[in-house]
Amino acid sequence: SNISWKEDEEFEKKIGYLFDGLYSDYSYIWFNKSLATGGGEHASSAEVVLTIVLRDILLLKCEINPTEGRKILEQFLTNEYRFPLFKRFVLLCIDKHWSEYSEFLIKLLETYSDALNDSDLEVELYDVVLHHNAQFDSSVITKIQELLNDVPEYYVKKGENLVAYWKYQWLSALRNHQEFSSLYEETKNKAGLKEDKPYTPDRETMKGGWATHKSPLSKQELLEKPVPE
């Protein structure tokens, strides 16, 4: 209480960092970048197991009892559930049960202006846009256009190529929509891409592969050696 916080020249920026730190769960790292496919049979930590349980129960609730599912999703969009994981759940349910919960997309976009620049939400939001853009009404289209024009300052400072690339990522999901197809081609060309193909977000936090080399020592030889060696 005896510190003059506002005398700091970057007070507003730092208080923003503090807020983001308090309400960040890093779920896109410890669970996986995709809620729909993340987890699986190798899940071991309590965070991951409980997330899988909640995901499966929530999807089933939304399927069997849409009215109760709506109440839960409405809660997840309030300040009572600030962590990104809950917004990801909302987007997952929108994607899987579009006809019942499509109105939640505009609610999320209107209440969360940074949605297109939040790496936590990228995969689930991309899937909703890719799978359902043909059913978007005018309010959603207008809002997306507004968000695409509000380019994050980081990309603006880096120049036109990076601005175009940022737009191209989201326009890739909208490339077949008549309102966005020409803009997709325009930003794709401006971005100076090496390959002429749509952007797709990474869906796995970690990637593995097969090792083709062979150890010079057998298992038995290793076990017989002294610990230090």
mmCIF file of C-alpha atoms in Angstrom, residues 65-212:
data_model
loop_
_atom_site.group_PDB
_atom_site.id
_atom_site.type_symbol
_atom_site.label_atom_id
_atom_site.label_comp_id
_atom_site.label_asym_id
_atom_site.label_seq_id
_atom_site.Cartn_x
_atom_site.Cartn_y
_atom_site.Cartn_z
ATOM 1 C CA ASN A 65 -30.372 -32.221 -22.423
ATOM 2 C CA PRO A 66 -29.719 -29.098 -24.536
ATOM 3 C CA THR A 67 -31.542 -26.843 -22.073
ATOM 4 C CA GLU A 68 -29.281 -27.793 -19.178
ATOM 5 C CA GLY A 69 -26.277 -27.655 -21.495
ATOM 6 C CA ARG A 70 -27.209 -24.077 -22.403
ATOM 7 C CA LYS A 71 -27.224 -23.055 -18.742
ATOM 8 C CA ILE A 72 -23.725 -24.471 -18.261
ATOM 9 C CA LEU A 73 -22.320 -22.769 -21.366
ATOM 10 C CA GLU A 74 -23.849 -19.454 -20.304
ATOM 11 C CA GLN A 75 -22.059 -19.774 -16.975
ATOM 12 C CA PHE A 76 -18.775 -20.630 -18.658
ATOM 13 C CA LEU A 77 -18.928 -17.299 -20.520
ATOM 14 C CA THR A 78 -19.284 -15.253 -17.327
ATOM 15 C CA ASN A 79 -16.524 -13.755 -15.187
ATOM 16 C CA GLU A 80 -17.064 -16.585 -12.727
ATOM 17 C CA TYR A 81 -15.121 -18.830 -15.143
ATOM 18 C CA ARG A 82 -12.285 -16.637 -16.418
ATOM 19 C CA PHE A 83 -9.797 -19.370 -17.306
ATOM 20 C CA PRO A 84 -9.394 -20.046 -21.062
ATOM 21 C CA LEU A 85 -10.250 -23.732 -20.660
ATOM 22 C CA PHE A 86 -13.917 -22.866 -20.107
ATOM 23 C CA LYS A 87 -14.103 -20.743 -23.264
ATOM 24 C CA ARG A 88 -12.543 -23.687 -25.098
ATOM 25 C CA PHE A 89 -15.325 -25.912 -23.745
ATOM 26 C CA VAL A 90 -17.928 -23.468 -25.040
ATOM 27 C CA LEU A 91 -16.346 -23.453 -28.509
ATOM 28 C CA LEU A 92 -16.108 -27.249 -28.542
ATOM 29 C CA CYS A 93 -19.820 -27.562 -27.751
ATOM 30 C CA ILE A 94 -20.680 -24.962 -30.403
ATOM 31 C CA ASP A 95 -18.742 -26.987 -32.962
ATOM 32 C CA LYS A 96 -20.222 -30.352 -31.988
ATOM 33 C CA HIS A 97 -23.807 -29.104 -31.482
ATOM 34 C CA TRP A 98 -24.064 -26.121 -33.803
ATOM 35 C CA SER A 99 -27.831 -26.156 -34.269
ATOM 36 C CA GLU A 100 -28.450 -25.949 -30.508
ATOM 37 C CA TYR A 101 -25.727 -23.510 -29.480
ATOM 38 C CA SER A 102 -24.761 -21.385 -32.493
ATOM 39 C CA GLU A 103 -25.859 -18.181 -30.726
ATOM 40 C CA PHE A 104 -23.015 -18.576 -28.242
ATOM 41 C CA LEU A 105 -20.453 -17.796 -30.943
ATOM 42 C CA ILE A 106 -21.529 -14.162 -31.301
ATOM 43 C CA LYS A 107 -21.772 -13.882 -27.515
ATOM 44 C CA LEU A 108 -18.183 -15.032 -27.139
ATOM 45 C CA LEU A 109 -16.875 -12.780 -29.914
ATOM 46 C CA GLU A 110 -18.687 -9.739 -28.512
ATOM 47 C CA THR A 111 -17.560 -10.266 -24.924
ATOM 48 C CA TYR A 112 -13.992 -11.280 -25.760
ATOM 49 C CA SER A 113 -12.498 -8.853 -28.259
ATOM 50 C CA ASP A 114 -9.089 -10.593 -28.263
ATOM 51 C CA ALA A 115 -10.479 -13.954 -29.384
ATOM 52 C CA LEU A 116 -8.575 -14.035 -32.692
ATOM 53 C CA ASN A 117 -5.288 -13.298 -30.968
ATOM 54 C CA ASP A 118 -5.565 -15.778 -28.108
ATOM 55 C CA SER A 119 -3.434 -18.871 -28.691
ATOM 56 C CA ASP A 120 -5.452 -20.737 -26.033
ATOM 57 C CA LEU A 121 -8.586 -20.600 -28.182
ATOM 58 C CA GLU A 122 -7.020 -20.968 -31.630
ATOM 59 C CA VAL A 123 -7.824 -24.598 -32.439
ATOM 60 C CA GLU A 124 -11.400 -24.682 -31.126
ATOM 61 C CA LEU A 125 -12.296 -21.316 -32.661
ATOM 62 C CA TYR A 126 -10.683 -22.267 -35.978
ATOM 63 C CA ASP A 127 -12.756 -25.467 -36.063
ATOM 64 C CA VAL A 128 -16.010 -23.582 -35.443
ATOM 65 C CA VAL A 129 -15.216 -21.083 -38.202
ATOM 66 C CA LEU A 130 -14.073 -23.776 -40.650
ATOM 67 C CA HIS A 131 -16.981 -26.152 -40.078
ATOM 68 C CA HIS A 132 -19.873 -23.681 -39.807
ATOM 69 C CA ASN A 133 -19.043 -20.471 -41.684
ATOM 70 C CA ALA A 134 -21.641 -21.312 -44.344
ATOM 71 C CA GLN A 135 -24.312 -20.943 -41.629
ATOM 72 C CA PHE A 136 -23.028 -17.635 -40.215
ATOM 73 C CA ASP A 137 -25.632 -14.885 -40.049
ATOM 74 C CA SER A 138 -24.885 -11.239 -40.787
ATOM 75 C CA SER A 139 -24.063 -10.385 -37.153
ATOM 76 C CA VAL A 140 -21.286 -12.999 -36.992
ATOM 77 C CA ILE A 141 -19.884 -12.010 -40.393
ATOM 78 C CA THR A 142 -19.818 -8.339 -39.403
ATOM 79 C CA LYS A 143 -18.139 -9.126 -36.089
ATOM 80 C CA ILE A 144 -15.450 -11.269 -37.718
ATOM 81 C CA GLN A 145 -14.760 -8.532 -40.261
ATOM 82 C CA GLU A 146 -14.417 -6.081 -37.379
ATOM 83 C CA LEU A 147 -12.000 -8.342 -35.489
ATOM 84 C CA LEU A 148 -9.920 -8.983 -38.622
ATOM 85 C CA ASN A 149 -9.510 -5.243 -39.083
ATOM 86 C CA ASP A 150 -8.385 -4.837 -35.482
ATOM 87 C CA VAL A 151 -4.893 -6.237 -36.065
ATOM 88 C CA PRO A 152 -2.844 -6.746 -32.869
ATOM 89 C CA GLU A 153 -0.185 -4.067 -32.356
ATOM 90 C CA TYR A 154 2.608 -6.648 -32.400
ATOM 91 C CA TYR A 155 1.891 -7.566 -36.038
ATOM 92 C CA VAL A 156 1.382 -3.952 -37.104
ATOM 93 C CA LYS A 157 4.849 -3.057 -35.799
ATOM 94 C CA LYS A 158 6.376 -5.975 -37.727
ATOM 95 C CA GLY A 159 5.075 -4.723 -41.067
ATOM 96 C CA GLU A 160 2.527 -5.487 -43.795
ATOM 97 C CA ASN A 161 3.725 -9.021 -44.485
ATOM 98 C CA LEU A 162 3.092 -10.160 -40.914
ATOM 99 C CA VAL A 163 -0.237 -8.323 -40.785
ATOM 100 C CA ALA A 164 -1.256 -10.201 -43.924
ATOM 101 C CA TYR A 165 -0.054 -13.485 -42.444
ATOM 102 C CA TRP A 166 -2.085 -12.943 -39.253
ATOM 103 C CA LYS A 167 -5.219 -12.339 -41.336
ATOM 104 C CA TYR A 168 -4.409 -15.234 -43.664
ATOM 105 C CA GLN A 169 -4.456 -17.674 -40.729
ATOM 106 C CA TRP A 170 -8.102 -16.921 -39.936
ATOM 107 C CA LEU A 171 -9.163 -16.322 -43.510
ATOM 108 C CA SER A 172 -7.940 -19.841 -44.309
ATOM 109 C CA ALA A 173 -10.928 -21.141 -42.350
ATOM 110 C CA LEU A 174 -13.186 -18.747 -44.303
ATOM 111 C CA ARG A 175 -11.680 -19.259 -47.759
ATOM 112 C CA ASN A 176 -14.850 -20.843 -49.204
ATOM 113 C CA HIS A 177 -17.184 -18.128 -47.888
ATOM 114 C CA GLN A 178 -18.244 -15.599 -50.525
ATOM 115 C CA GLU A 179 -17.631 -12.646 -48.198
ATOM 116 C CA PHE A 180 -14.039 -13.638 -47.482
ATOM 117 C CA SER A 181 -12.711 -15.704 -50.397
ATOM 118 C CA SER A 182 -11.184 -12.791 -52.322
ATOM 119 C CA LEU A 183 -9.642 -11.348 -49.152
ATOM 120 C CA TYR A 184 -8.127 -14.746 -48.409
ATOM 121 C CA GLU A 185 -6.388 -14.815 -51.793
ATOM 122 C CA GLU A 186 -5.219 -11.229 -51.336
ATOM 123 C CA THR A 187 -3.697 -11.773 -47.881
ATOM 124 C CA LYS A 188 -2.183 -15.107 -48.933
ATOM 125 C CA ASN A 189 -0.308 -13.349 -51.727
ATOM 126 C CA LYS A 190 0.776 -10.456 -49.499
ATOM 127 C CA ALA A 191 2.088 -12.805 -46.819
ATOM 128 C CA GLY A 192 4.707 -14.187 -49.223
ATOM 129 C CA LEU A 193 4.154 -17.842 -48.329
ATOM 130 C CA LYS A 194 6.497 -20.583 -49.461
ATOM 131 C CA GLU A 195 3.594 -22.970 -50.128
ATOM 132 C CA ASP A 196 0.275 -22.145 -51.740
ATOM 133 C CA LYS A 197 -2.055 -23.810 -49.253
ATOM 134 C CA PRO A 198 -4.416 -22.847 -46.411
ATOM 135 C CA TYR A 199 -3.147 -22.454 -42.871
ATOM 136 C CA THR A 200 -4.004 -25.195 -40.369
ATOM 137 C CA PRO A 201 -3.277 -24.844 -36.645
ATOM 138 C CA ASP A 202 -1.111 -27.334 -34.792
ATOM 139 C CA ARG A 203 -3.260 -29.728 -32.789
ATOM 140 C CA GLU A 204 -0.590 -31.344 -30.647
ATOM 141 C CA THR A 205 1.595 -29.749 -28.002
ATOM 142 C CA MET A 206 4.306 -32.388 -28.438
ATOM 143 C CA LYS A 207 5.158 -34.453 -31.487
ATOM 144 C CA GLY A 208 7.095 -37.699 -31.522
ATOM 145 C CA GLY A 209 8.574 -40.049 -34.059
ATOM 146 C CA TRP A 210 10.475 -43.276 -34.500
ATOM 147 C CA ALA A 211 14.201 -43.510 -33.699
ATOM 148 C CA THR A 212 16.099 -45.332 -36.426
#
